[in-house]
Amino acid sequence: MATTVLVRGGSAAAVSVNRGADVPADPIPVYPVSSADTASAEHGQTTDAAERAASGALRGVRVAVLNFREPAQSAAGGAEQYAWQVGRHLVAEGASVHFLTAREPGQRRVEIRDGITLLRMGNRFTVYPLVWLWLLLHRRRFDAVIDSMNGVPFFSPLAVRRRTAVICLVHHVHARQFYAFFPRWLARIGCFIEGPIARLVYRRVMTVTVSESSRRELRERLRWTAPIRIVHNGSPAARAVPEPAEDVGDPALVYVGRLVGHKRVERVVDLAESLAPAWPGLRVHIVGQGPEHARLVEQTDARGLADRVRVHGFLPERDKDALLGGAMLNVTASEFEGWGLTVIEAAALGVPTVAYDVAGLRDSVRHGVTGWLVREGETLAEVVDRALRELADPVRRARVQQACRSWAAEFTWGRTGAAMTELIIAELDARGRRTPVLRPGGLDGGREFR
């Protein structure tokens, strides 16, 4: 069977999906392409031309999006943004979307936002069995499921009907992350679930990941046998940034993201001290929330860095953009990422990134063009110092800014959603189901198939 998917540059390509093979060849990766974006103030949401011109290709299709968090929650990150933006695009295409997720204290169990019905149940652990049971009880209600595997999947293929299209969404392999967060015995269970068990359950389920690094890790580390498509994250629209200064003066570094252990934010804080001799006016800004917030503030005060490091916590989008857009560099010390959404957010503002040469980040940072990667044998401080010296040249800085904005313009949420729409249609067709549409003049939401 062949279907049409979007590839870089906006062209279309026919991709043949072999359902009979246990280990299919990797099909052509799917890439979102450039389009105008207009940013929304809440949760960084965007609407671009692709979404505004949605064709209604999924009219009447009922989709369940499963993710253990949602964007309004305190620990939400890039995975939640991705799932939500895809859900919004599916709504724009005419689909009925339910977003099943965990519930934080004080949150309503049911809420409708952006046309998506949010159903919240359980905590970070119990959300998995509760969502699975709910899906089992309502399995006839859905035509398609997007099952987000953030280390642990929801095992939706065991709950829904065979004719229901399931797409497994994997941002990156979590093996090392389990050991960073949990006791060894629990981490081993997590690795077993993510590896052999998930591989068996999803062995013939279409899998989407967000970078070539993640695709490679799925194949090599998890021995994933299902077909894989690459559908990159989107990004906000490119926004105005200050003109390059003639003199760098007192440069600012910004970290934007969750404040959790594996992000190693303390290494970004360390830069204020290690680079002080060369850059006495250097300022470091930490933006985000998470369990490490209090410890970072305490350490900053204890080391006498309060005048050079500011831990802001959460900032509204406009304030975050203003701070990030005025910075010389975006810096991340994360050990593992599926892609690095904040890298592209910074690039949209013309701000390059320094990051470690690890999976995901080596895909989103174009070394020497839109940022710098810390390679083996180098330290974060050495590379940041080198980057600051390069950016002290206004001509070089202007060139890097333009490269960043051009790179970010290649990724929009509308095109990400369009690629996922194509995959859902292909999966419905593979099961002999045509896209359902509402009957003209129907009074009760009746459905028919094209």
XYZ file of C-alpha atoms in Angstrom:
450
model
C 0.000 0.000 0.000
C 1.282 3.502 -0.772
C 0.380 6.781 0.819
C 1.541 10.351 0.309
C 3.581 12.118 2.980
C 5.167 15.541 3.197
C 8.924 15.734 2.889
C 11.402 18.581 3.291
C 10.781 21.306 0.789
C 7.031 20.824 0.692
C 6.997 18.172 -1.989
C 5.042 14.951 -1.742
C 6.361 11.424 -1.928
C 4.673 8.053 -2.168
C 5.787 5.765 0.635
C 5.090 2.063 0.465
C 4.367 0.386 3.803
C 5.005 -3.333 3.994
C 2.793 -4.713 6.732
C 3.945 -8.289 6.357
C 7.604 -7.838 7.265
C 8.743 -8.130 10.885
C 11.712 -5.822 10.247
C 10.696 -3.403 7.482
C 13.154 -1.072 5.839
C 12.974 2.444 7.213
C 10.714 4.529 4.966
C 11.485 8.069 3.855
C 11.634 10.344 6.942
C 8.920 12.961 7.260
C 9.998 16.548 7.868
C 7.878 19.612 8.554
C 8.652 22.499 6.243
C 8.505 26.238 6.531
C 5.330 28.252 6.858
C 4.283 31.472 8.589
C 3.523 31.065 12.286
C 1.678 33.351 14.688
C 2.339 32.733 18.355
C -0.389 32.376 20.959
C 0.250 33.690 24.444
C -0.809 30.606 26.376
C 1.424 27.519 26.574
C 3.421 28.675 23.559
C 0.762 27.474 21.135
C 0.936 28.436 17.495
C -1.312 28.483 14.475
C 0.343 28.534 11.064
C -0.844 28.667 7.483
C -1.017 24.877 7.187
C -3.430 24.700 10.116
C -5.533 27.661 8.977
C -5.862 26.007 5.559
C -6.721 22.573 7.004
C -8.753 20.591 4.507
C -11.003 18.707 6.934
C -9.392 15.427 5.858
C -10.218 13.854 9.235
C -13.776 15.088 9.536
C -15.647 12.670 11.773
C -12.553 10.680 12.793
C -12.365 10.057 16.540
C -8.824 10.215 17.927
C -7.488 9.499 21.415
C -4.133 11.091 22.296
C -2.482 9.409 25.286
C 0.250 11.279 27.161
C 1.166 11.100 30.841
C 1.168 14.891 31.175
C -0.442 17.864 29.434
C 1.009 21.327 28.709
C -0.669 23.140 31.620
C 0.927 20.890 34.249
C 3.927 21.896 36.348
C 6.339 19.278 34.946
C 5.245 19.606 31.310
C 7.939 19.710 28.650
C 8.521 19.221 24.959
C 6.691 15.881 24.757
C 3.517 17.505 26.054
C 3.869 20.427 23.659
C 4.274 18.027 20.729
C 1.240 15.897 21.631
C -0.920 18.966 22.228
C 0.055 20.728 19.016
C -0.662 17.574 17.027
C -4.044 17.325 18.755
C -4.866 20.917 17.822
C -4.040 20.250 14.188
C -6.201 17.126 14.137
C -9.100 19.196 15.491
C -8.504 21.721 12.703
C -8.699 18.808 10.242
C -12.162 17.931 11.566
C -11.271 15.160 14.025
C -12.840 14.728 17.461
C -9.867 14.564 19.848
C -9.741 13.276 23.428
C -6.487 13.892 25.322
C -6.064 11.351 28.134
C -3.537 12.299 30.784
C -2.715 12.419 34.505
C -4.310 14.850 36.941
C -2.503 17.289 39.207
C -4.093 18.511 42.456
C -6.687 21.193 41.778
C -7.191 20.297 38.131
C -10.600 19.408 36.764
C -11.165 15.854 35.622
C -12.749 17.011 32.368
C -11.964 20.181 30.450
C -12.308 21.392 26.874
C -9.436 23.518 25.581
C -8.538 24.403 21.981
C -11.352 22.124 20.863
C -9.713 19.144 22.599
C -11.515 17.221 25.344
C -9.090 16.718 28.215
C -9.719 13.690 30.439
C -7.482 13.601 33.508
C -7.100 10.551 35.731
C -4.544 9.243 38.193
C -1.038 10.425 39.048
C 2.271 9.956 37.215
C 2.180 6.212 37.928
C -1.511 5.251 38.095
C -2.339 7.170 34.919
C -1.129 4.222 32.855
C -3.491 1.503 34.147
C -6.377 3.967 34.509
C -6.068 5.233 30.937
C -5.739 1.655 29.665
C -8.917 0.579 31.498
C -10.803 3.658 30.292
C -9.701 2.976 26.732
C -10.742 -0.669 27.034
C -14.217 0.338 28.208
C -14.564 2.926 25.417
C -12.647 1.102 22.687
C -15.508 1.364 20.200
C -15.481 5.153 20.417
C -12.163 5.668 18.640
C -10.883 5.226 15.112
C -7.260 6.129 15.900
C -4.955 6.357 18.921
C -1.688 8.269 19.337
C 0.117 6.437 22.140
C 2.962 8.519 23.604
C 5.723 6.303 24.959
C 7.626 8.473 27.415
C 9.680 5.544 28.651
C 6.536 3.564 29.424
C 3.774 3.202 26.810
C 0.050 2.848 27.469
C -0.164 -0.531 25.668
C -3.181 0.720 23.741
C -2.977 -2.083 21.091
C -4.109 -4.466 23.852
C -7.146 -2.299 24.665
C -8.549 -1.151 21.320
C -10.094 -3.061 18.440
C -7.871 -4.500 15.724
C -9.365 -2.114 13.196
C -8.361 0.935 15.291
C -5.300 2.693 13.896
C -2.543 3.040 16.508
C 0.518 5.272 16.186
C 3.251 4.918 18.815
C 5.031 8.236 19.488
C 8.560 7.955 20.944
C 10.699 11.038 21.575
C 13.801 9.237 22.790
C 14.963 6.067 24.529
C 14.707 6.436 28.310
C 17.053 3.676 29.504
C 19.577 5.975 31.214
C 16.844 8.311 32.383
C 15.246 5.518 34.416
C 18.481 5.118 36.375
C 18.735 8.878 36.905
C 15.293 9.084 38.518
C 14.542 5.727 40.159
C 16.182 3.067 42.355
C 18.125 0.447 40.424
C 15.477 -2.257 40.830
C 12.734 0.029 39.542
C 14.937 1.304 36.722
C 15.494 -2.278 35.561
C 11.744 -2.830 35.441
C 11.373 0.367 33.399
C 14.046 -0.771 30.933
C 12.355 -4.158 30.593
C 9.014 -2.512 29.854
C 10.531 -0.026 27.384
C 12.573 -2.735 25.686
C 11.370 -6.344 25.256
C 7.756 -5.859 26.356
C 7.052 -2.723 24.310
C 8.917 -4.159 21.336
C 6.622 -7.195 21.384
C 3.356 -5.289 21.847
C 4.173 -2.616 19.233
C 6.048 -4.864 16.797
C 3.710 -4.002 13.910
C 2.508 -0.586 15.092
C 3.499 2.485 13.100
C 6.063 4.379 15.196
C 6.821 8.091 15.001
C 9.963 9.636 16.427
C 11.359 13.150 16.243
C 14.970 12.825 15.093
C 17.402 10.585 13.281
C 19.259 10.012 16.572
C 16.097 8.716 18.214
C 15.337 6.497 15.223
C 18.835 5.030 15.453
C 18.536 4.429 19.196
C 15.196 2.705 18.744
C 16.730 0.322 16.222
C 20.049 -0.271 17.983
C 19.267 -0.043 21.702
C 15.679 -1.297 21.839
C 15.916 -3.487 18.708
C 12.647 -1.937 17.561
C 11.137 -3.857 14.651
C 8.126 -1.707 13.771
C 8.162 0.771 10.849
C 9.467 4.186 11.914
C 8.734 7.662 10.541
C 10.582 10.828 11.576
C 8.256 13.775 12.193
C 10.149 16.682 13.721
C 8.879 19.116 16.315
C 7.528 22.431 15.152
C 8.571 25.789 16.552
C 7.124 29.228 17.173
C 7.265 31.751 14.380
C 10.474 33.698 13.893
C 10.207 36.929 15.886
C 12.090 40.188 15.852
C 15.438 40.187 17.656
C 17.708 43.081 18.592
C 20.255 44.227 16.037
C 23.757 42.853 16.704
C 25.588 45.128 19.087
C 28.897 46.683 18.046
C 30.331 45.567 21.382
C 29.264 42.447 23.264
C 29.587 44.251 26.588
C 28.103 42.085 29.329
C 26.809 38.973 27.573
C 23.867 36.970 28.884
C 23.424 33.208 28.816
C 19.963 31.672 29.141
C 18.784 28.184 29.988
C 15.107 27.457 29.240
C 13.505 24.177 30.250
C 12.472 21.930 33.086
C 14.539 22.027 36.260
C 15.146 18.299 36.696
C 18.252 16.265 37.439
C 19.092 14.934 33.982
C 19.049 18.455 32.494
C 22.173 19.195 34.615
C 21.210 22.845 35.004
C 23.831 23.254 37.735
C 26.469 23.089 34.985
C 24.930 26.163 33.371
C 25.025 27.933 36.749
C 28.707 26.977 37.077
C 29.485 29.040 33.983
C 28.960 32.263 35.926
C 31.924 31.322 38.111
C 34.203 29.538 35.645
C 33.920 32.255 32.980
C 34.141 35.216 35.377
C 37.865 35.901 34.742
C 37.344 36.218 30.977
C 33.818 37.664 31.122
C 33.418 39.568 34.420
C 30.058 41.015 33.407
C 28.537 37.683 32.349
C 24.981 37.047 33.522
C 23.220 33.668 33.617
C 19.414 33.353 33.531
C 17.603 30.133 34.411
C 14.000 29.934 33.175
C 11.706 27.045 34.033
C 10.176 25.131 36.880
C 10.700 21.743 38.445
C 11.927 19.899 41.535
C 15.478 21.306 41.256
C 14.340 24.929 41.580
C 14.842 25.338 45.327
C 18.220 23.564 45.307
C 19.502 25.749 42.469
C 18.492 28.916 44.333
C 20.164 27.696 47.537
C 23.385 26.749 45.755
C 23.496 30.050 43.892
C 23.149 32.022 47.131
C 25.620 29.813 49.038
C 28.300 30.311 46.362
C 27.828 34.069 46.248
C 26.570 34.033 42.673
C 23.251 35.769 43.270
C 24.464 38.929 41.521
C 25.413 36.964 38.381
C 22.813 34.174 38.283
C 19.074 34.630 38.406
C 16.730 31.661 38.747
C 13.496 33.094 37.357
C 11.195 30.085 37.606
C 8.243 30.125 35.232
C 7.898 33.130 32.920
C 4.995 33.995 30.603
C 5.790 33.521 26.921
C 6.258 37.222 26.226
C 8.689 37.692 29.123
C 10.555 34.505 28.266
C 10.920 35.582 24.626
C 12.182 39.015 25.668
C 14.812 37.493 27.950
C 15.865 34.809 25.477
C 15.866 37.145 22.488
C 18.241 39.529 24.266
C 20.711 36.782 25.210
C 23.963 36.007 23.455
C 23.583 32.242 23.847
C 21.063 29.592 24.791
C 22.872 26.901 26.808
C 21.712 23.394 27.662
C 23.690 20.738 29.539
C 21.138 17.943 29.113
C 22.369 14.356 28.936
C 19.659 13.180 26.574
C 16.940 14.694 24.425
C 14.738 13.432 21.653
C 15.222 16.664 19.737
C 15.638 19.814 21.820
C 12.544 21.949 21.355
C 14.064 24.917 23.222
C 16.974 24.905 20.761
C 14.572 25.690 17.911
C 12.622 28.169 20.052
C 15.874 30.047 20.673
C 16.848 29.802 17.010
C 13.506 31.371 16.023
C 14.656 34.415 18.003
C 18.046 34.400 16.305
C 19.833 32.976 19.348
C 22.344 30.127 18.879
C 22.738 27.237 21.315
C 25.662 25.525 23.015
C 24.842 21.913 23.896
C 26.540 18.584 24.437
C 27.055 16.329 21.438
C 24.377 13.837 22.491
C 21.430 12.189 20.773
C 18.724 14.647 19.760
C 20.739 17.779 20.390
C 23.218 16.901 17.671
C 20.175 16.869 15.340
C 18.685 20.216 16.382
C 22.002 22.118 16.671
C 23.925 22.574 13.428
C 27.473 22.700 14.720
C 29.242 25.915 13.760
C 26.147 27.220 11.983
C 23.279 27.581 14.478
C 25.296 26.734 17.572
C 28.180 24.762 18.976
C 28.374 21.174 20.261
C 30.563 20.175 23.171
C 32.555 17.261 21.807
C 34.488 14.590 23.697
C 37.533 16.100 25.437
C 35.973 19.568 25.662
C 34.246 21.256 28.581
C 31.047 23.267 28.470
C 32.914 26.365 29.690
C 35.533 26.074 26.922
C 32.941 25.881 24.175
C 30.795 28.693 25.605
C 33.892 30.892 25.882
C 34.812 30.148 22.254
C 31.248 30.883 21.118
C 31.164 34.206 22.957
C 34.435 35.245 21.353
C 33.107 34.402 17.894
C 29.875 36.274 18.545
C 31.814 39.345 19.685
C 32.310 40.015 15.972
C 29.109 41.764 14.819
C 29.423 40.358 11.295
C 29.790 36.799 12.567
C 26.934 37.289 15.023
C 24.609 38.634 12.309
C 25.440 35.622 10.136
C 24.703 33.198 12.972
C 21.445 34.979 13.810
C 20.250 34.686 10.226
C 21.230 31.023 10.060
C 19.307 30.360 13.276
C 16.160 32.022 12.035
C 16.343 30.223 8.687
C 16.831 26.879 10.448
C 13.902 27.457 12.816
C 11.660 28.469 9.908
C 11.922 24.916 8.539
C 9.896 23.563 11.479
C 6.273 24.511 12.141
C 3.581 22.820 14.183
C 1.144 22.975 11.288
C 3.426 20.871 9.108
C 4.087 18.491 11.990
C 0.341 18.055 12.362
C -0.091 17.646 8.601
C 2.436 14.808 8.569
C 0.622 13.080 11.435
C -2.684 13.555 9.611
C -1.250 11.789 6.572
C -0.070 8.902 8.736
C -3.475 8.506 10.398
C -5.155 8.411 6.989
C -2.607 5.825 5.806
C -3.212 3.682 8.898
C -6.990 3.828 8.401
C -6.555 2.844 4.776
C -4.277 -0.033 5.766
C -7.133 -1.432 7.819
C -9.578 -1.109 4.946
C -11.283 1.901 6.492
C -11.930 5.076 4.592
C -11.854 8.423 6.305
C -15.221 8.946 8.019
C -17.107 12.155 7.385
C -20.247 13.646 8.890
C -23.332 13.069 6.753
C -24.505 16.340 5.202
C -27.451 17.639 7.156
C -27.035 14.958 9.837
C -28.843 15.839 13.066
C -27.112 13.459 15.434
C -23.480 13.458 14.372
C -24.050 10.420 12.162
C -21.016 9.157 10.285
C -20.344 7.646 6.934
C -17.192 6.510 5.143
C -15.886 7.890 1.870
